[in-house]
Short mmCIF file of C-alpha atoms and ligand atoms in Angstrom, two decimals:
data_model
loop_
_atom_site.label_atom_id
_atom_site.label_comp_id
_atom_site.label_asym_id
_atom_site.label_seq_id
_atom_site.Cartn_x
_atom_site.Cartn_y
_atom_site.Cartn_z
CA MET A 7 -55.84 -96.76 -104.25
CA TRP A 8 -56.19 -100.72 -103.49
CA ARG A 9 -53.72 -100.46 -100.56
CA SER A 10 -52.21 -97.53 -98.81
CA GLU A 11 -49.84 -97.02 -96.16
CA ILE A 12 -51.86 -93.95 -94.94
CA ASN A 13 -55.09 -95.94 -94.87
CA ASP A 14 -53.35 -98.86 -92.95
CA ALA A 15 -52.10 -96.00 -90.34
CA VAL A 16 -55.56 -94.65 -89.87
CA LEU A 17 -56.95 -98.21 -89.34
CA ASP A 18 -54.52 -98.56 -86.85
CA LEU A 19 -55.75 -95.49 -85.06
CA VAL A 20 -59.22 -96.26 -85.52
CA ALA A 21 -58.51 -99.99 -84.12
CA ALA A 22 -61.85 -101.41 -85.44
CA GLN A 23 -62.79 -104.37 -83.33
CA ARG A 24 -64.54 -107.95 -84.04
CA GLY A 25 -68.13 -107.13 -84.32
CA GLU A 26 -68.05 -103.40 -84.36
CA ARG A 27 -69.91 -101.19 -86.72
CA VAL A 28 -67.75 -99.07 -88.63
CA VAL A 29 -68.08 -96.55 -91.30
CA ASP A 30 -65.47 -95.27 -94.22
CA ILE A 31 -66.53 -91.97 -95.58
CA GLY A 32 -65.54 -91.78 -99.25
CA ALA A 33 -64.19 -95.29 -99.06
CA GLY A 34 -62.95 -94.93 -102.84
CA MET A 35 -61.62 -98.54 -104.05
CA GLY A 36 -61.52 -99.68 -100.53
CA ALA A 37 -58.17 -99.48 -98.99
CA GLY A 38 -59.51 -98.99 -95.50
CA VAL A 39 -62.63 -101.05 -96.10
CA VAL A 40 -60.61 -104.38 -96.57
CA VAL A 41 -58.29 -103.70 -93.61
CA ALA A 42 -61.58 -103.04 -91.15
CA GLY A 43 -63.29 -105.92 -92.62
CA ARG A 44 -60.18 -108.29 -91.88
CA SER A 45 -60.51 -106.99 -88.19
CA GLY A 46 -64.07 -108.73 -87.84
CA ALA A 47 -66.04 -105.35 -87.82
CA PHE A 48 -69.18 -104.88 -90.01
CA VAL A 49 -68.16 -102.07 -92.47
CA VAL A 50 -70.26 -99.59 -94.34
CA ALA A 51 -68.27 -98.24 -97.29
CA VAL A 52 -69.72 -94.86 -98.10
CA GLU A 53 -68.86 -93.86 -101.53
CA PRO A 54 -70.53 -91.15 -103.55
CA THR A 55 -68.83 -91.92 -107.10
CA PRO A 56 -70.95 -94.41 -109.07
CA PHE A 57 -67.73 -95.81 -110.85
CA LEU A 58 -65.77 -96.23 -107.43
CA ARG A 59 -68.84 -98.01 -105.93
CA ARG A 60 -68.93 -100.45 -108.88
CA VAL A 61 -65.10 -101.00 -108.33
CA LEU A 62 -65.39 -101.70 -104.64
CA ARG A 63 -68.40 -103.83 -105.09
CA VAL A 64 -66.35 -106.31 -107.15
CA ARG A 65 -63.46 -105.89 -104.79
CA ARG A 66 -65.81 -106.70 -101.96
CA LEU A 67 -66.78 -110.27 -103.82
CA MET A 68 -62.97 -111.24 -103.38
CA GLN A 69 -62.89 -110.63 -99.67
CA ARG A 70 -63.57 -113.20 -97.15
CA ALA A 71 -65.15 -110.66 -95.11
CA ARG A 72 -67.66 -109.75 -97.90
CA LYS A 73 -70.64 -110.65 -95.89
CA ARG A 74 -69.64 -107.95 -93.48
CA ILE A 75 -68.93 -105.21 -95.92
CA ASP A 76 -71.82 -102.96 -97.51
CA VAL A 77 -71.08 -100.69 -100.22
CA VAL A 78 -73.76 -97.82 -100.40
CA ASP A 79 -74.13 -94.49 -102.12
CA GLY A 80 -73.84 -91.46 -99.78
CA SER A 81 -71.58 -88.86 -98.62
CA ALA A 82 -70.08 -86.92 -95.68
CA GLU A 83 -73.11 -84.93 -95.79
CA GLN A 84 -75.59 -87.61 -95.98
CA LEU A 85 -74.48 -90.57 -94.12
CA PRO A 86 -76.78 -93.64 -94.89
CA VAL A 87 -76.49 -94.93 -91.57
CA ASP A 88 -78.97 -94.87 -88.56
CA ASP A 89 -78.53 -92.34 -85.65
CA ARG A 90 -76.15 -93.84 -82.89
CA SER A 91 -75.30 -96.90 -84.85
CA ALA A 92 -71.55 -96.56 -85.43
CA ASP A 93 -68.95 -97.62 -83.30
CA ALA A 94 -66.11 -95.82 -85.36
CA ILE A 95 -66.07 -93.57 -88.52
CA TRP A 96 -63.04 -92.67 -90.47
CA ALA A 97 -62.18 -90.76 -93.64
CA VAL A 98 -58.89 -90.76 -95.58
CA ASN A 99 -58.21 -88.10 -98.22
CA THR A 100 -61.80 -86.97 -98.40
CA MET A 101 -62.33 -84.13 -96.37
CA HIS A 102 -61.31 -81.68 -99.05
CA HIS A 103 -63.94 -82.98 -101.27
CA TRP A 104 -66.78 -82.14 -98.71
CA VAL A 105 -69.08 -79.60 -99.99
CA ASP A 106 -70.28 -78.75 -96.47
CA THR A 107 -68.05 -79.73 -93.71
CA HIS A 108 -70.58 -78.20 -91.13
CA ARG A 109 -73.04 -80.86 -92.40
CA GLY A 110 -70.34 -83.46 -92.35
CA ALA A 111 -69.55 -82.75 -88.77
CA ALA A 112 -73.08 -82.78 -87.85
CA GLU A 113 -73.82 -86.26 -89.41
CA ILE A 114 -70.74 -87.92 -88.00
CA ALA A 115 -72.16 -86.79 -84.42
CA ARG A 116 -75.36 -88.33 -85.44
CA ALA A 117 -74.25 -91.40 -86.54
CA LEU A 118 -71.94 -92.18 -83.78
CA LYS A 119 -72.65 -94.37 -80.87
CA PRO A 120 -72.31 -92.95 -77.25
CA GLY A 121 -68.51 -93.53 -76.90
CA GLY A 122 -68.16 -93.98 -80.43
CA ARG A 123 -64.88 -92.57 -82.16
CA VAL A 124 -63.85 -90.82 -85.38
CA VAL A 125 -60.59 -90.14 -87.20
CA LEU A 126 -60.48 -87.83 -90.14
CA VAL A 127 -57.01 -87.40 -92.00
CA ASP A 128 -56.34 -85.77 -95.31
CA GLU A 129 -52.80 -85.84 -96.58
CA ASP A 130 -51.31 -82.18 -97.28
CA PHE A 131 -49.95 -82.82 -100.80
CA GLN A 132 -49.32 -79.17 -100.99
CA ASN A 133 -46.57 -79.44 -98.35
CA PRO A 134 -43.33 -79.73 -100.32
CA SER A 135 -42.22 -82.38 -97.65
CA HIS A 136 -44.95 -84.59 -98.85
CA PRO A 137 -43.08 -87.55 -101.04
CA ASP A 138 -45.84 -86.83 -103.74
CA TYR A 139 -45.35 -83.15 -103.66
CA GLU A 140 -43.83 -82.87 -107.07
CA ARG A 141 -46.56 -85.16 -108.75
CA VAL A 142 -49.48 -83.62 -106.99
CA GLY A 143 -49.12 -80.65 -104.97
CA SER A 144 -46.61 -78.35 -106.69
CA GLU A 145 -49.07 -78.03 -109.76
CA HIS A 146 -51.48 -76.14 -107.57
CA ASP A 147 -50.67 -72.91 -105.76
CA SER A 148 -52.22 -72.31 -102.34
CA ASP A 149 -55.00 -70.16 -103.82
CA ASP A 150 -56.05 -72.70 -106.35
CA HIS A 151 -58.99 -74.67 -104.70
CA HIS A 152 -59.79 -76.22 -107.90
CA GLY A 153 -63.31 -76.43 -106.62
CA PHE A 154 -62.56 -78.20 -103.31
CA THR A 155 -62.99 -76.78 -99.68
CA LEU A 156 -59.57 -76.63 -98.26
CA VAL A 157 -59.82 -77.86 -94.74
CA ASP A 158 -57.63 -76.98 -91.73
CA ALA A 159 -57.51 -79.19 -88.72
CA ALA A 160 -58.44 -76.59 -86.35
CA SER A 161 -61.67 -75.54 -87.76
CA MET A 162 -62.62 -79.22 -88.51
CA GLY A 163 -62.09 -80.04 -84.94
CA GLU A 164 -64.19 -77.14 -83.79
CA LEU A 165 -67.00 -78.23 -85.88
CA LEU A 166 -66.88 -81.64 -84.37
CA GLU A 167 -66.82 -79.94 -80.87
CA ARG A 168 -69.90 -77.63 -81.98
CA ALA A 169 -71.64 -80.83 -83.26
CA GLY A 170 -71.35 -82.14 -79.51
CA LEU A 171 -68.32 -84.52 -79.89
CA VAL A 172 -65.62 -84.53 -77.07
CA ASP A 173 -61.85 -85.42 -76.72
CA VAL A 174 -61.17 -83.59 -79.75
CA GLU A 175 -57.68 -83.63 -81.14
CA ALA A 176 -56.88 -81.55 -84.14
CA ASP A 177 -53.36 -81.09 -85.71
CA GLU A 178 -50.94 -81.23 -88.45
CA ARG A 179 -48.31 -84.00 -87.94
CA LEU A 180 -46.47 -86.79 -90.09
CA LEU A 181 -48.11 -90.07 -90.33
CA VAL A 182 -46.13 -92.77 -92.21
CA SER A 183 -43.62 -89.93 -93.00
CA ARG A 184 -46.38 -87.75 -94.60
CA PRO A 185 -47.75 -84.33 -93.51
CA VAL A 186 -51.28 -84.62 -92.71
CA ILE A 187 -54.10 -82.91 -91.25
CA ALA A 188 -55.56 -85.16 -88.40
CA VAL A 189 -58.67 -84.79 -86.44
CA SER A 190 -60.05 -87.17 -84.04
CA ALA A 191 -62.97 -87.20 -81.41
CA ARG A 192 -65.41 -89.26 -79.59
CA ALA A 193 -69.17 -89.21 -78.85
CA PRO A 194 -69.80 -88.39 -75.01
CA GLY A 195 -71.09 -91.33 -72.95
C1 SAM B 72 -58.63 -89.46 -103.09
S1 SAM B 72 -60.19 -90.46 -102.86
C2 SAM B 72 -59.95 -91.31 -101.25
C3 SAM B 72 -60.39 -92.58 -101.36
C4 SAM B 72 -60.20 -93.48 -100.06
N1 SAM B 72 -60.47 -93.20 -98.92
C5 SAM B 72 -58.63 -93.77 -99.92
O1 SAM B 72 -57.98 -93.32 -99.13
O2 SAM B 72 -58.07 -94.44 -100.84
C6 SAM B 72 -61.44 -89.29 -102.38
C7 SAM B 72 -62.70 -89.93 -102.23
O3 SAM B 72 -63.88 -89.05 -101.51
C8 SAM B 72 -64.68 -89.26 -102.20
N2 SAM B 72 -65.69 -88.00 -102.02
C9 SAM B 72 -66.08 -87.00 -102.81
N3 SAM B 72 -67.16 -86.19 -102.42
C10 SAM B 72 -67.27 -86.63 -101.37
C11 SAM B 72 -68.01 -86.24 -100.11
N4 SAM B 72 -68.93 -85.07 -100.15
N5 SAM B 72 -68.22 -86.93 -98.87
C12 SAM B 72 -67.52 -88.28 -98.99
N6 SAM B 72 -66.70 -88.68 -100.07
C13 SAM B 72 -66.36 -87.83 -101.07
C14 SAM B 72 -64.57 -89.59 -103.81
O4 SAM B 72 -65.65 -90.19 -104.47
C15 SAM B 72 -63.39 -90.46 -103.53
O5 SAM B 72 -63.51 -91.78 -103.38
#
């Protein structure tokens, strides 16, 4: 949770640049936030869980980039950022928590600047080839949604497209040797 290879790989895809405004949806303990902060970007860490926001705020204080990091209450369905204000948005291992993926896609489209980019990645822990399958995935059969919305790449891609984003790519692939659902797109312009 402090650092994760999957967040490092997603941040490579996001390629946050110095001075950009970027948003981590469901930032957790900030594995992606600190990487983006080091790149010189201004980071909005959106986190709905009060305990995780507290942890992340303490972690923020230990970062050189702390003045460029904001930790805020919010969710995919309610992004606390202005319209057309984000150069890049990403989410790692949160899509399966979103209660309304339609609303989440609309929020991303609203918040992105023209030309802004989004990368959404969820690890597929229920795939036996996932290195943590025995520990996490095998406890739940595929019909056990344990209260979460199961997300598939194609339908999330469609939602982003319907929300007005372009260059949508949605697939299942390996990222740092882990099976993931990956969806990326950008705002037109
Ligand atoms: C498995 S953690 C991933 C945290 C972080 N992205 C990471 O990769 O370390 C899932 C996160 O999603 C957050 N979450 C839950 N519901 C959410 C929602 N509707 N929108 C955005 N994030 C949500 C949780 O609070 C938690 O921080």
